[in-house]
XYZ file of C-alpha atoms in Angstrom:
388
model
C 0.000 0.000 0.000
C 1.318 3.459 -0.894
C 2.849 5.472 1.936
C 2.100 9.198 1.984
C 3.360 11.854 4.386
C 3.377 15.630 4.623
C 6.682 17.377 3.895
C 7.892 20.950 3.527
C 7.681 21.824 -0.172
C 8.644 25.511 -0.223
C 9.316 28.173 2.415
C 6.206 28.262 4.611
C 4.433 25.533 2.638
C 3.876 21.797 2.975
C 2.546 19.203 0.544
C 1.773 15.476 0.575
C 4.424 13.138 -0.794
C 3.906 9.494 -1.741
C 6.881 7.166 -1.663
C 7.975 4.936 -4.505
C 9.219 1.390 -4.162
C 12.947 1.000 -3.454
C 15.251 -0.396 -6.093
C 16.772 -3.845 -5.719
C 20.442 -3.146 -6.374
C 22.266 -6.331 -7.369
C 25.032 -7.338 -4.996
C 28.483 -6.894 -6.453
C 31.839 -8.103 -5.231
C 35.345 -6.966 -6.123
C 37.576 -6.963 -7.933
C 36.096 -3.880 -9.553
C 37.708 -2.192 -12.538
C 38.014 0.927 -10.367
C 39.410 1.414 -6.888
C 36.522 2.650 -4.758
C 36.605 4.040 -1.221
C 33.635 5.326 0.722
C 34.597 8.029 3.210
C 32.679 6.815 6.243
C 30.848 8.827 8.906
C 30.845 8.224 12.656
C 27.761 7.368 14.699
C 27.289 9.503 17.799
C 26.369 7.937 21.131
C 22.968 9.442 22.016
C 23.059 8.218 25.626
C 26.467 9.603 26.580
C 26.758 12.103 29.408
C 28.704 14.738 27.521
C 28.477 18.259 26.148
C 27.931 17.519 22.437
C 29.434 20.793 21.180
C 32.580 20.304 23.242
C 33.278 16.588 23.631
C 32.521 13.883 21.059
C 30.876 10.662 22.160
C 30.945 7.825 19.638
C 28.866 4.675 19.456
C 31.711 2.373 18.495
C 29.552 -0.674 17.781
C 27.303 1.097 15.273
C 30.241 3.018 13.804
C 32.145 -0.189 13.069
C 28.978 -1.944 11.878
C 28.658 0.700 9.197
C 32.208 0.033 8.019
C 31.350 -3.652 7.774
C 28.380 -2.623 5.632
C 30.705 -0.809 3.208
C 33.146 -3.713 3.087
C 30.290 -6.171 2.452
C 29.479 -4.219 -0.711
C 33.053 -4.410 -1.961
C 33.922 -0.806 -1.116
C 37.030 0.294 0.706
C 36.811 2.498 3.786
C 38.481 5.910 3.845
C 38.716 6.404 7.583
C 38.887 9.445 9.856
C 38.494 11.987 7.080
C 36.238 15.035 6.801
C 33.161 12.798 6.392
C 33.946 11.490 9.890
C 33.844 15.135 11.035
C 37.577 15.688 11.420
C 37.848 19.339 12.391
C 34.076 19.556 12.953
C 33.592 17.638 16.193
C 36.121 14.793 15.971
C 39.558 15.567 17.413
C 42.837 13.745 16.785
C 42.616 11.642 19.957
C 39.239 10.228 18.983
C 40.241 9.992 15.324
C 43.168 7.750 16.262
C 40.850 5.601 18.377
C 38.523 5.384 15.377
C 41.412 4.246 13.183
C 42.383 1.664 15.798
C 38.858 0.230 15.998
C 38.488 0.122 12.208
C 41.848 -1.533 11.584
C 41.023 -4.167 14.194
C 37.653 -4.808 12.533
C 39.241 -5.057 9.083
C 41.352 -8.015 10.231
C 38.188 -10.112 10.450
C 36.903 -9.157 6.980
C 38.562 -10.965 4.055
C 39.648 -8.488 1.413
C 38.780 -5.429 3.510
C 40.532 -2.288 2.281
C 41.098 0.687 4.557
C 43.171 3.868 4.470
C 43.186 6.476 7.231
C 43.517 10.225 7.373
C 46.634 11.780 8.893
C 46.767 15.531 9.313
C 47.770 18.238 11.760
C 44.466 18.954 13.475
C 45.942 18.654 16.977
C 48.107 21.687 16.134
C 46.056 24.842 16.568
C 46.667 27.242 13.647
C 48.060 30.607 14.653
C 50.589 33.291 13.762
C 53.285 31.699 15.922
C 53.057 28.242 14.338
C 56.158 27.354 12.343
C 56.721 25.101 9.356
C 58.788 22.795 11.565
C 55.831 22.441 13.930
C 53.585 21.557 11.007
C 56.069 18.893 9.915
C 56.246 17.511 13.451
C 52.447 17.371 13.675
C 52.170 15.481 10.388
C 54.945 13.103 11.456
C 53.185 12.411 14.764
C 49.935 11.418 13.098
C 51.556 9.460 10.266
C 53.716 7.603 12.772
C 50.759 6.741 14.983
C 48.734 5.335 12.078
C 51.680 3.397 10.669
C 52.370 1.962 14.130
C 48.871 0.462 14.018
C 49.613 -1.011 10.592
C 47.501 1.521 8.741
C 47.818 3.027 5.305
C 47.834 6.836 5.113
C 45.670 9.408 3.419
C 47.619 12.654 3.865
C 45.029 15.304 4.644
C 45.260 19.034 4.056
C 46.474 21.165 6.981
C 44.832 24.322 8.294
C 47.994 25.058 10.241
C 50.092 24.895 7.069
C 47.867 27.483 5.377
C 48.641 29.918 8.205
C 52.323 29.059 8.583
C 53.318 28.935 4.902
C 54.897 32.063 3.454
C 55.143 30.771 -0.107
C 54.426 27.716 -2.260
C 57.942 26.515 -1.432
C 56.829 25.897 2.152
C 54.185 23.454 0.915
C 56.762 21.616 -1.156
C 59.122 21.497 1.824
C 56.490 20.074 4.175
C 55.088 17.474 1.803
C 58.481 16.352 0.535
C 59.671 15.872 4.108
C 56.618 13.868 5.125
C 56.650 11.720 2.000
C 60.323 10.917 2.483
C 59.522 9.338 5.841
C 56.390 7.267 5.183
C 56.660 3.510 4.910
C 54.409 3.061 1.877
C 52.898 5.299 -0.794
C 50.124 7.573 0.451
C 46.981 9.085 -1.006
C 47.128 12.875 -0.930
C 43.981 14.870 -0.296
C 43.567 18.382 -1.647
C 40.408 19.555 0.093
C 38.994 22.730 -1.408
C 37.773 25.780 0.456
C 34.156 24.933 -0.378
C 34.536 22.005 2.031
C 36.665 23.909 4.554
C 37.008 27.708 4.249
C 40.169 27.570 6.390
C 41.939 25.814 3.485
C 41.525 28.667 1.005
C 44.760 29.380 -0.834
C 46.158 25.875 -0.410
C 49.466 25.175 -2.156
C 50.199 28.878 -1.721
C 47.771 30.137 -4.372
C 44.153 31.295 -4.422
C 44.063 30.419 -8.124
C 43.376 26.672 -8.353
C 45.298 26.275 -11.602
C 48.421 27.911 -10.166
C 48.004 25.842 -7.021
C 47.767 22.765 -9.232
C 51.158 23.550 -10.761
C 52.745 23.581 -7.314
C 51.050 20.343 -6.310
C 52.056 18.599 -9.532
C 55.679 19.695 -9.148
C 55.708 18.245 -5.637
C 54.144 14.980 -6.799
C 56.575 14.623 -9.690
C 59.501 15.009 -7.302
C 58.086 12.399 -4.909
C 56.129 10.094 -7.230
C 57.482 6.890 -5.681
C 55.774 7.777 -2.388
C 52.442 8.881 -3.894
C 49.811 6.261 -4.691
C 47.409 8.949 -5.865
C 45.699 12.200 -5.077
C 42.102 12.974 -4.254
C 41.045 16.471 -5.228
C 37.842 17.902 -3.804
C 37.217 21.070 -5.800
C 33.774 20.146 -7.230
C 35.051 21.055 -10.695
C 35.274 18.185 -13.158
C 37.317 20.141 -15.709
C 40.049 20.922 -13.194
C 40.134 17.295 -12.113
C 40.478 16.094 -15.703
C 43.245 18.610 -16.418
C 45.163 17.454 -13.367
C 44.495 13.784 -14.063
C 46.078 14.088 -17.485
C 49.158 15.787 -16.024
C 49.885 13.269 -13.269
C 52.874 10.913 -13.566
C 51.814 7.594 -15.072
C 52.257 5.807 -11.736
C 50.030 8.206 -9.762
C 46.272 7.717 -9.629
C 43.571 10.361 -9.574
C 40.879 9.706 -6.955
C 37.812 11.754 -7.618
C 36.476 13.789 -4.736
C 33.856 15.429 -6.956
C 30.506 14.671 -5.379
C 28.791 16.575 -8.219
C 30.211 14.739 -11.244
C 31.544 11.414 -9.971
C 29.776 9.155 -12.469
C 31.360 10.610 -15.590
C 34.757 11.017 -13.909
C 34.829 7.387 -12.797
C 33.688 6.212 -16.236
C 36.474 8.308 -17.750
C 37.348 9.062 -21.344
C 39.776 7.935 -24.007
C 42.665 9.445 -22.025
C 41.924 7.893 -18.649
C 39.599 7.742 -15.667
C 39.419 8.610 -11.994
C 39.283 6.139 -9.141
C 36.783 6.922 -6.373
C 37.232 8.250 -2.849
C 33.897 9.841 -2.063
C 31.792 10.941 0.874
C 28.640 10.345 -1.150
C 29.510 6.638 -1.400
C 28.680 6.477 2.319
C 25.093 7.489 1.526
C 24.609 5.608 -1.759
C 26.773 2.534 -1.077
C 24.389 -0.109 -2.503
C 23.965 1.842 -5.745
C 27.691 2.588 -5.974
C 28.563 -1.080 -5.548
C 26.047 -2.235 -8.141
C 27.186 0.423 -10.607
C 30.852 -0.470 -10.187
C 29.971 -4.114 -10.700
C 28.288 -3.239 -13.985
C 31.235 -1.115 -15.119
C 33.599 -3.972 -14.283
C 31.561 -6.202 -16.591
C 31.933 -3.660 -19.371
C 28.310 -2.536 -19.051
C 28.772 1.232 -18.972
C 25.117 1.891 -19.785
C 23.912 0.135 -16.634
C 26.640 1.914 -14.648
C 25.219 5.276 -15.699
C 21.602 4.123 -15.377
C 22.213 3.241 -11.725
C 24.239 6.305 -10.784
C 22.384 8.985 -12.765
C 19.460 9.222 -10.271
C 21.930 9.491 -7.373
C 23.634 12.605 -8.734
C 20.776 15.053 -7.938
C 20.738 13.644 -4.395
C 24.492 14.098 -4.053
C 24.419 17.628 -5.417
C 21.722 18.461 -2.886
C 23.593 16.903 0.044
C 26.783 18.747 -0.951
C 25.169 22.066 -1.833
C 26.625 25.237 -0.305
C 27.583 25.620 2.461
C 29.248 22.367 1.379
C 30.996 21.853 4.713
C 27.595 20.851 6.165
C 27.222 17.856 3.846
C 27.890 15.447 6.723
C 24.379 16.161 8.009
C 22.835 14.708 4.870
C 25.113 11.677 4.935
C 24.141 10.869 8.525
C 20.457 11.537 7.777
C 20.598 8.912 5.033
C 22.132 6.427 7.490
C 19.294 7.163 9.920
C 16.586 6.744 7.291
C 18.090 3.433 6.176
C 18.442 1.924 9.652
C 22.203 2.086 10.090
C 21.620 4.059 13.288
C 18.565 4.593 15.441
C 18.752 8.347 15.875
C 19.498 11.525 13.951
C 22.173 12.929 16.246
C 25.720 13.848 15.270
C 29.048 14.528 16.909
C 29.189 18.224 17.692
C 25.427 18.609 17.327
C 25.899 18.965 13.571
C 22.418 17.605 12.817
C 21.245 21.200 13.233
C 23.183 22.537 10.224
C 20.467 21.804 7.641
C 16.845 22.985 7.571
C 13.647 20.952 7.524
C 13.144 22.064 3.911
C 16.608 20.752 2.996
C 15.955 17.411 4.691
C 12.579 17.074 2.970
C 14.130 17.548 -0.454
C 16.851 15.060 0.451
C 14.132 12.552 1.362
C 12.345 13.027 -1.967
C 15.574 12.725 -3.975
C 16.680 9.620 -2.063
C 13.294 8.052 -2.758
C 13.514 8.963 -6.460
C 16.908 7.246 -6.610
C 15.477 4.101 -5.008
C 17.788 4.480 -2.015
C 15.283 4.230 0.835
C 15.691 0.525 1.504
C 12.603 0.213 3.730
C 10.010 2.863 2.811
C 7.851 2.204 5.868
C 10.787 2.676 8.251
C 12.065 5.694 6.319
C 8.644 7.338 6.406
C 8.233 6.737 10.154
C 11.629 8.249 10.848
C 10.986 11.171 8.542
C 7.731 11.873 10.356
C 9.583 11.879 13.675
C 12.131 14.419 12.421
C 9.421 16.614 10.905
C 7.501 16.512 14.179
C 10.523 18.023 15.935
C 10.258 20.865 13.419
C 6.550 21.328 14.203
C 5.313 19.658 11.016
C 2.519 17.144 11.454
C 3.063 14.402 8.892
């Protein structure tokens, strides 16, 4: 029987919405023809006695269960990155504990792939911070992750933005860190749309000039670079950079607006995937990658095309609040029993935004249990004073 509920439809207006039936995405197992990581979120502990804005409290069981969900679909886990609220509620101490828990869990999952974010977020940016302190902070985090047996995703540094006087300082820091890591890393160039504190990264406000600096650094250290994820939400810039990378260095798309065409690629190459949206659309992503691996590019696009409007909505400006939509999807689909986030970040999106997310997720066939999703949506709308 059709399920109908009342949702915000425009400022000050509501309208009835009737759910569709979910899609049955075929299970797919690796090896895929593309490397694919989902950047995974953390599940807050709703019963903890803490001050949510000041001290994170994590439900470790549900957090690790979600990683097992990603692995079961053949996706790798990109751990302790911005999707896990690094710099927006999750500090380095808890991030390292997250990495520890995830690496332990991965040992019990045949074929599980995991890479973990190392940055400098325990070093508070400020005018007195030096380049040597930035290097030491990176080395501390890289060393801690490698001690656990982890593989590194080298994250962008807010402290480096403040401390650097020129592009040469970026090259100095990255070259030093890369010279000391045990195995090749994935670099992450996170754009200012995701984190305003990273504006001017690589010593340039102009992305193309910044790209030149980054490419020079990669070329000089190619043996220690597995690949680079760029998160600029600009497919043309990603393609330009992809074509300029050394042959041994992969491009991992971080473009949550145009991922389907970038992963499919063109006659000159393709991007691998390291995406926050794969957290929210994991069943569709897995099925699409399975189709692409069979040479069925049409089915790949048919599956992913309806997910793109959802992703563009979740990652709309202010993009840094996209984590709210990712966690909301996990709540709707039963991966957690509440819509609470580390740092109280569930409050960063409006009822109107969440209603449109719900409609787009339904249109993409991504609400796995419509009855449960509708009941949970009604509960959230009730908090906003909307009788569903």
